[in-house]
Coordinates of N, CA and C in Angstrom, one line a residue:
P1 N 42.5 82.4 -117.6 CA 41.9 81.2 -118.0 C 41.8 81.1 -119.6
R2 N 41.4 82.2 -120.2 CA 41.2 82.2 -121.7 C 42.6 82.0 -122.3
L3 N 43.6 82.5 -121.7 CA 45.0 82.3 -122.3 C 45.3 80.8 -122.3
L4 N 45.0 80.1 -121.2 CA 45.2 78.7 -121.2 C 44.4 77.9 -122.1
E5 N 43.1 78.4 -122.3 CA 42.2 77.7 -123.3 C 42.8 77.9 -124.7
Q6 N 43.3 79.0 -125.0 CA 43.8 79.3 -126.4 C 45.2 78.7 -126.6
F7 N 46.1 78.9 -125.7 CA 47.5 78.5 -125.9 C 48.0 77.4 -125.0
G8 N 47.1 76.8 -124.2 CA 47.5 75.8 -123.2 C 48.3 74.7 -123.7
D9 N 47.9 74.2 -124.9 CA 48.6 73.0 -125.5 C 49.5 73.4 -126.6
T10 N 49.7 74.7 -126.9 CA 50.5 75.1 -128.0 C 52.0 74.9 -127.7
S11 N 52.7 74.3 -128.6 CA 54.2 74.2 -128.4 C 54.8 75.6 -128.7
L12 N 55.7 76.0 -127.9 CA 56.3 77.3 -128.1 C 57.8 77.1 -128.6
D13 N 58.1 75.9 -128.9 CA 59.5 75.6 -129.2 C 60.0 76.3 -130.5
S14 N 59.1 76.6 -131.4 CA 59.5 77.2 -132.7 C 59.5 78.7 -132.6
W15 N 59.1 79.3 -131.4 CA 59.1 80.7 -131.3 C 60.5 81.2 -131.0
P16 N 60.8 82.5 -131.4 CA 62.1 83.1 -131.1 C 62.3 83.0 -129.6
S17 N 63.5 82.9 -129.1 CA 63.8 82.6 -127.7 C 63.2 83.7 -126.8
G18 N 63.4 85.0 -127.1 CA 62.8 86.0 -126.3 C 61.3 86.0 -126.2
D19 N 60.7 85.8 -127.3 CA 59.2 85.7 -127.4 C 58.8 84.5 -126.6
R20 N 59.5 83.4 -126.8 CA 59.2 82.1 -126.1 C 59.2 82.3 -124.6
G21 N 60.3 83.0 -124.1 CA 60.4 83.2 -122.7 C 59.2 84.0 -122.2
A22 N 58.8 85.1 -122.9 CA 57.6 85.9 -122.5 C 56.3 85.1 -122.5
A23 N 56.2 84.3 -123.6 CA 55.0 83.5 -123.7 C 54.9 82.4 -122.6
Y24 N 56.0 81.8 -122.3 CA 56.0 80.8 -121.1 C 55.7 81.6 -119.8
R25 N 56.2 82.8 -119.7 CA 56.0 83.6 -118.4 C 54.5 83.8 -118.3
L26 N 53.9 84.3 -119.4 CA 52.4 84.6 -119.3 C 51.6 83.4 -119.1
R27 N 51.9 82.3 -119.8 CA 51.1 81.1 -119.6 C 51.4 80.5 -118.2
G28 N 52.6 80.6 -117.7 CA 52.9 80.1 -116.4 C 52.1 80.9 -115.3
E29 N 52.1 82.2 -115.5 CA 51.3 83.1 -114.5 C 49.8 82.7 -114.6
A30 N 49.3 82.5 -115.8 CA 47.9 82.1 -115.9 C 47.6 80.7 -115.2
A31 N 48.6 79.8 -115.4 CA 48.4 78.5 -114.7 C 48.5 78.7 -113.2
Y32 N 49.4 79.5 -112.7 CA 49.5 79.8 -111.3 C 48.2 80.4 -110.7
R33 N 47.7 81.3 -111.4 CA 46.5 82.0 -110.9 C 45.3 81.1 -110.9
T34 N 45.3 80.0 -111.7 CA 44.2 79.1 -111.8 C 44.5 77.8 -111.0
G35 N 45.6 77.8 -110.3 CA 46.0 76.7 -109.4 C 46.5 75.5 -110.1
Q36 N 47.0 75.6 -111.3 CA 47.6 74.5 -112.0 C 49.1 74.4 -111.8
A37 N 49.5 73.8 -110.7 CA 50.9 73.8 -110.2 C 51.8 73.2 -111.2
D38 N 51.5 72.0 -111.8 CA 52.5 71.4 -112.7 C 52.7 72.3 -113.9
R39 N 51.7 72.8 -114.5 CA 51.8 73.6 -115.7 C 52.5 74.9 -115.4
A40 N 52.2 75.5 -114.2 CA 52.9 76.7 -113.8 C 54.4 76.5 -113.6
R41 N 54.7 75.4 -112.9 CA 56.1 75.1 -112.7 C 56.9 74.9 -114.0
R42 N 56.3 74.1 -114.9 CA 57.0 73.8 -116.2 C 57.2 75.1 -117.0
D43 N 56.1 75.9 -117.1 CA 56.2 77.1 -118.0 C 57.1 78.1 -117.4
L44 N 57.0 78.3 -116.1 CA 57.9 79.3 -115.4 C 59.3 78.9 -115.4
T45 N 59.6 77.6 -115.3 CA 61.0 77.2 -115.5 C 61.5 77.5 -116.9
Q46 N 60.7 77.2 -117.9 CA 61.0 77.5 -119.3 C 61.2 79.0 -119.5
A47 N 60.4 79.8 -118.9 CA 60.5 81.2 -119.0 C 61.8 81.7 -118.5
A48 N 62.2 81.2 -117.3 CA 63.5 81.6 -116.7 C 64.7 81.2 -117.6
E49 N 64.5 80.1 -118.3 CA 65.6 79.7 -119.1 C 65.7 80.5 -120.4
H50 N 64.6 81.0 -120.9 CA 64.6 81.7 -122.2 C 64.7 83.3 -122.0
L51 N 64.3 83.8 -120.9 CA 64.3 85.2 -120.8 C 65.7 85.7 -120.5
T52 N 66.1 86.8 -121.2 CA 67.5 87.3 -121.1 C 67.6 88.6 -120.2
L53 N 66.6 89.4 -120.2 CA 66.6 90.6 -119.3 C 66.6 90.2 -117.9
D54 N 67.5 90.8 -117.1 CA 67.6 90.4 -115.7 C 66.2 90.5 -114.9
L55 N 65.5 91.6 -115.1 CA 64.3 91.8 -114.4 C 63.2 90.8 -114.8
A56 N 63.1 90.5 -116.1 CA 62.1 89.6 -116.6 C 62.4 88.2 -116.1
K57 N 63.7 87.8 -116.1 CA 64.1 86.5 -115.6 C 63.8 86.4 -114.1
A58 N 64.2 87.4 -113.4 CA 64.0 87.4 -111.9 C 62.5 87.3 -111.6
D59 N 61.7 88.0 -112.4 CA 60.2 88.0 -112.1 C 59.7 86.6 -112.4
A60 N 60.1 85.9 -113.4 CA 59.7 84.6 -113.6 C 60.1 83.6 -112.5
L61 N 61.3 83.8 -112.0 CA 61.8 83.0 -110.9 C 61.0 83.3 -109.6
M62 N 60.6 84.6 -109.4 CA 59.8 84.9 -108.2 C 58.4 84.2 -108.3
M63 N 57.8 84.2 -109.5 CA 56.6 83.5 -109.7 C 56.8 82.0 -109.5
L64 N 57.9 81.5 -110.0 CA 58.2 80.1 -109.8 C 58.3 79.7 -108.3
G65 N 58.9 80.6 -107.5 CA 59.0 80.4 -106.1 C 57.6 80.5 -105.5
D66 N 56.8 81.4 -105.9 CA 55.4 81.4 -105.4 C 54.7 80.1 -105.7
T67 N 54.9 79.6 -106.9 CA 54.3 78.3 -107.3 C 54.7 77.2 -106.3
H68 N 56.0 77.1 -106.1 CA 56.5 76.1 -105.2 C 55.9 76.2 -103.8
H69 N 55.9 77.5 -103.3 CA 55.4 77.7 -102.0 C 53.9 77.6 -101.8
D70 N 53.2 78.3 -102.7 CA 51.7 78.4 -102.5 C 51.0 77.2 -103.1
L71 N 51.4 76.6 -104.2 CA 50.6 75.6 -104.8 C 51.2 74.2 -104.6
E72 N 52.5 74.1 -104.5 CA 53.1 72.8 -104.3 C 53.5 72.5 -102.8
E73 N 53.5 73.5 -102.0 CA 53.9 73.4 -100.6 C 55.3 72.8 -100.5
D74 N 56.2 73.3 -101.3 CA 57.6 72.8 -101.3 C 58.5 73.9 -100.9
P75 N 58.7 74.1 -99.6 CA 59.5 75.3 -99.1 C 60.9 75.4 -99.6
Q76 N 61.6 74.2 -99.7 CA 63.0 74.2 -100.2 C 63.0 74.7 -101.6
A77 N 62.2 74.2 -102.5 CA 62.2 74.6 -103.9 C 61.8 76.1 -104.0
A78 N 60.9 76.6 -103.1 CA 60.6 78.0 -103.1 C 61.8 78.8 -102.8
I79 N 62.5 78.4 -101.7 CA 63.7 79.1 -101.3 C 64.7 79.2 -102.4
D80 N 64.9 78.0 -103.1 CA 65.9 78.0 -104.2 C 65.5 79.0 -105.3
A81 N 64.2 79.0 -105.7 CA 63.8 79.9 -106.7 C 63.9 81.4 -106.3
Y82 N 63.5 81.7 -105.1 CA 63.7 83.1 -104.6 C 65.1 83.5 -104.6
R83 N 66.0 82.6 -104.2 CA 67.4 82.9 -104.2 C 68.0 83.1 -105.6
Q84 N 67.5 82.3 -106.5 CA 67.9 82.5 -107.9 C 67.4 83.9 -108.4
A85 N 66.2 84.2 -108.1 CA 65.7 85.5 -108.5 C 66.6 86.7 -107.9
F86 N 66.9 86.5 -106.6 CA 67.8 87.5 -106.0 C 69.1 87.7 -106.8
K87 N 69.7 86.6 -107.2 CA 71.0 86.6 -107.9 C 70.8 87.1 -109.3
A88 N 69.6 87.0 -109.9 CA 69.4 87.4 -111.3 C 69.4 88.9 -111.5
T89 N 69.2 89.7 -110.5 CA 69.1 91.1 -110.7 C 69.6 91.9 -109.5
A90 N 70.0 93.1 -109.7 CA 70.4 94.0 -108.5 C 69.2 94.9 -108.1
R91 N 68.1 94.7 -108.8 CA 67.0 95.6 -108.5 C 66.2 95.3 -107.3
L92 N 66.0 96.3 -106.5 CA 65.3 96.1 -105.2 C 63.9 95.6 -105.3
Q93 N 63.2 95.9 -106.4 CA 61.9 95.4 -106.6 C 61.8 93.9 -106.6
I94 N 62.9 93.2 -106.9 CA 63.0 91.7 -106.8 C 63.7 91.3 -105.5
R95 N 64.8 92.0 -105.3 CA 65.7 91.5 -104.1 C 65.0 91.6 -102.8
V96 N 64.2 92.7 -102.5 CA 63.6 92.8 -101.2 C 62.5 91.8 -101.0
P97 N 61.5 91.6 -102.0 CA 60.6 90.5 -101.8 C 61.2 89.1 -101.7
A98 N 62.3 88.9 -102.5 CA 63.0 87.6 -102.5 C 63.5 87.3 -101.1
V99 N 64.3 88.2 -100.5 CA 64.8 87.9 -99.1 C 63.7 87.9 -98.1
C100 N 62.7 88.7 -98.3 CA 61.5 88.6 -97.3 C 60.8 87.3 -97.4
N101 N 60.6 86.8 -98.6 CA 60.0 85.5 -98.8 C 60.8 84.3 -98.2
V102 N 62.1 84.4 -98.5 CA 63.0 83.3 -97.9 C 63.0 83.4 -96.4
A103 N 63.2 84.6 -95.9 CA 63.2 84.8 -94.4 C 61.9 84.3 -93.8
T104 N 60.8 84.6 -94.4 CA 59.5 84.1 -93.8 C 59.4 82.6 -93.8
I105 N 59.9 81.9 -94.9 CA 59.9 80.5 -94.9 C 60.8 79.9 -93.8
L106 N 62.0 80.5 -93.7 CA 62.9 80.1 -92.7 C 62.3 80.3 -91.3
L107 N 61.6 81.3 -91.0 CA 60.9 81.5 -89.7 C 59.9 80.4 -89.5
E108 N 59.1 80.1 -90.6 CA 58.1 79.0 -90.5 C 58.8 77.7 -90.1
Q109 N 60.1 77.5 -90.5 CA 60.8 76.3 -90.2 C 61.6 76.4 -88.9
Q110 N 61.4 77.5 -88.2 CA 62.1 77.7 -86.9 C 63.6 77.9 -87.0
H111 N 64.0 78.7 -88.1 CA 65.4 79.0 -88.3 C 65.6 80.5 -88.3
P112 N 65.4 81.1 -87.1 CA 65.5 82.6 -87.0 C 66.9 83.2 -87.4
A113 N 67.9 82.5 -87.0 CA 69.3 83.0 -87.3 C 69.5 83.0 -88.8
E114 N 69.1 82.0 -89.4 CA 69.2 81.9 -90.9 C 68.4 83.0 -91.6
A115 N 67.2 83.2 -91.0 CA 66.3 84.2 -91.6 C 66.9 85.6 -91.4
L116 N 67.5 85.9 -90.3 CA 68.2 87.2 -90.1 C 69.4 87.3 -91.0
A117 N 70.1 86.3 -91.3 CA 71.2 86.4 -92.2 C 70.7 86.7 -93.6
E118 N 69.6 86.1 -94.0 CA 69.0 86.3 -95.3 C 68.5 87.8 -95.4
M119 N 67.9 88.3 -94.4 CA 67.5 89.7 -94.4 C 68.7 90.7 -94.6
H120 N 69.8 90.3 -94.1 CA 71.0 91.2 -94.2 C 71.6 91.1 -95.6
L121 N 71.1 90.3 -96.5 CA 71.6 90.3 -97.9 C 71.2 91.6 -98.6
V122 N 70.2 92.3 -98.1 CA 69.8 93.6 -98.6 C 70.2 94.6 -97.6
E123 N 70.9 95.6 -98.0 CA 71.3 96.7 -97.1 C 70.1 97.4 -96.6
A124 N 70.0 97.6 -95.3 CA 68.8 98.2 -94.7 C 68.6 99.6 -95.2
Q125 N 69.6 100.4 -95.4 CA 69.4 101.8 -95.9 C 68.8 101.8 -97.3
A126 N 69.3 100.9 -98.1 CA 68.7 100.8 -99.5 C 67.3 100.4 -99.4
A127 N 67.0 99.4 -98.6 CA 65.6 99.0 -98.4 C 64.7 100.1 -97.9
K128 N 65.2 100.9 -97.0 CA 64.5 102.0 -96.4 C 64.1 103.1 -97.4
E129 N 65.0 103.3 -98.4 CA 64.8 104.3 -99.4 C 64.0 103.7 -100.6
S130 N 63.6 102.5 -100.5 CA 62.8 101.9 -101.6 C 61.3 101.9 -101.3
R131 N 60.5 101.6 -102.3 CA 59.1 101.5 -102.0 C 58.7 100.2 -101.3
Y132 N 59.7 99.4 -101.1 CA 59.5 98.1 -100.4 C 59.9 98.1 -98.9
A133 N 60.1 99.4 -98.4 CA 60.5 99.5 -97.0 C 59.6 98.9 -96.0
V134 N 58.3 99.1 -96.2 CA 57.4 98.5 -95.2 C 57.5 97.0 -95.2
Q135 N 57.5 96.4 -96.3 CA 57.6 94.9 -96.4 C 58.9 94.5 -95.7
Y136 N 60.0 95.1 -96.1 CA 61.3 94.7 -95.6 C 61.4 94.8 -94.0
F137 N 61.0 96.0 -93.5 CA 61.1 96.2 -92.1 C 60.1 95.5 -91.3
T138 N 58.9 95.2 -91.8 CA 57.9 94.4 -91.1 C 58.5 92.9 -91.0
V139 N 59.0 92.4 -92.0 CA 59.6 91.0 -91.9 C 60.8 91.0 -91.0
L140 N 61.6 92.0 -91.2 CA 62.8 92.1 -90.3 C 62.4 92.2 -88.8
A141 N 61.4 92.9 -88.5 CA 61.0 93.0 -87.1 C 60.5 91.6 -86.6
R142 N 59.8 90.9 -87.5 CA 59.3 89.5 -87.1 C 60.5 88.6 -86.9
V143 N 61.5 88.7 -87.8 CA 62.7 87.9 -87.6 C 63.5 88.2 -86.3
L144 N 63.6 89.5 -86.0 CA 64.3 89.9 -84.8 C 63.6 89.4 -83.6
E145 N 62.3 89.5 -83.6 CA 61.4 89.0 -82.5 C 61.6 87.5 -82.3
S146 N 61.7 86.8 -83.4 CA 61.9 85.3 -83.3 C 63.3 84.9 -82.9
D147 N 64.2 85.8 -83.1 CA 65.6 85.5 -82.7 C 66.0 86.1 -81.4
D148 N 65.0 86.4 -80.5 CA 65.3 86.9 -79.2 C 65.9 88.3 -79.2
H149 N 65.6 89.1 -80.1 CA 66.0 90.5 -80.2 C 64.8 91.4 -80.0
R150 N 64.1 91.1 -78.9 CA 62.8 91.8 -78.7 C 62.8 93.3 -78.7
D151 N 63.8 93.9 -78.0 CA 63.9 95.4 -78.0 C 64.1 95.9 -79.4
E152 N 65.0 95.3 -80.2 CA 65.2 95.7 -81.6 C 63.9 95.5 -82.4
A153 N 63.2 94.5 -82.2 CA 62.0 94.2 -82.9 C 60.9 95.3 -82.6
I154 N 60.8 95.7 -81.3 CA 59.9 96.7 -80.9 C 60.2 98.0 -81.6
A155 N 61.5 98.4 -81.6 CA 62.0 99.6 -82.3 C 61.7 99.5 -83.8
M156 N 61.9 98.4 -84.4 CA 61.6 98.2 -85.8 C 60.1 98.4 -86.1
H157 N 59.3 97.8 -85.2 CA 57.8 98.0 -85.4 C 57.4 99.4 -85.3
R158 N 58.0 100.2 -84.4 CA 57.7 101.6 -84.2 C 58.2 102.4 -85.5
E159 N 59.3 102.0 -86.0 CA 59.8 102.6 -87.2 C 58.9 102.4 -88.4
V160 N 58.4 101.1 -88.5 CA 57.4 100.8 -89.6 C 56.2 101.7 -89.4
L161 N 55.7 101.8 -88.2 CA 54.4 102.5 -88.0 C 54.6 104.0 -88.3
A162 N 55.8 104.5 -88.2 CA 56.1 105.9 -88.6 C 56.3 106.2 -90.1
M163 N 56.3 105.1 -90.8 CA 56.5 105.3 -92.3 C 55.3 105.8 -92.9
P164 N 55.4 106.8 -93.9 CA 54.3 107.4 -94.5 C 53.6 106.4 -95.5
G165 N 52.3 106.6 -95.6 CA 51.5 105.8 -96.6 C 51.2 104.4 -96.1
L166 N 51.2 104.1 -94.9 CA 51.0 102.8 -94.4 C 49.5 102.5 -94.5
S167 N 49.2 101.3 -95.0 CA 47.8 100.9 -95.2 C 47.2 100.5 -93.8
A168 N 45.9 100.5 -93.7 CA 45.2 100.2 -92.4 C 45.6 98.7 -92.1
A169 N 45.6 97.9 -93.1 CA 45.9 96.4 -92.8 C 47.3 96.2 -92.3
T170 N 48.2 96.9 -92.9 CA 49.6 96.8 -92.5 C 49.8 97.4 -91.0
T171 N 49.1 98.5 -90.8 CA 49.2 99.1 -89.4 C 48.6 98.1 -88.4
A172 N 47.5 97.5 -88.7 CA 46.9 96.5 -87.8 C 47.8 95.3 -87.6
Q173 N 48.5 94.9 -88.7 CA 49.4 93.7 -88.6 C 50.6 94.1 -87.7
V174 N 51.2 95.2 -87.9 CA 52.3 95.6 -87.1 C 51.9 95.8 -85.7
Q175 N 50.8 96.5 -85.4 CA 50.4 96.7 -84.0 C 50.0 95.4 -83.3
G176 N 49.7 94.4 -84.1 CA 49.4 93.1 -83.5 C 50.6 92.4 -82.9
H177 N 51.8 92.8 -83.2 CA 53.0 92.2 -82.7 C 53.5 92.8 -81.5

């Protein structure tokens, strides 16, 4: 909130491009966290345009997707932003949440086959070896269950429950399926 009070109306056009991108990203995140959808969308779009490092650009696009999904309730715009984030970097810390977010939206829209195709954009073994394994395989299990692959979904849920370091909340969520 203080960031928005201090820099909310400040023009960033004269800032160097890299600094401008970072400033838009920070201001966009502050707007997102305070529920200011229009400001968040504008600033995060600008951040993605000005940031040059793949991870920073992808991170801004993920936050833009969250803005579309959480604040604007625009699932197609959210899907588009998450897919742009996926394409912006090869890093699993963006790619796994991106495909999980898109697949979750597609499930909400009753498109389980498309959700399954989205999940397969990340190689399962790579996801398993990442710190995002629980997220990936929990969403994959839900997708499989929705696409009439119940036996595979049950096996996936068991695999998730066997993963080390599972939080109590995640355990309860997985056991609820």
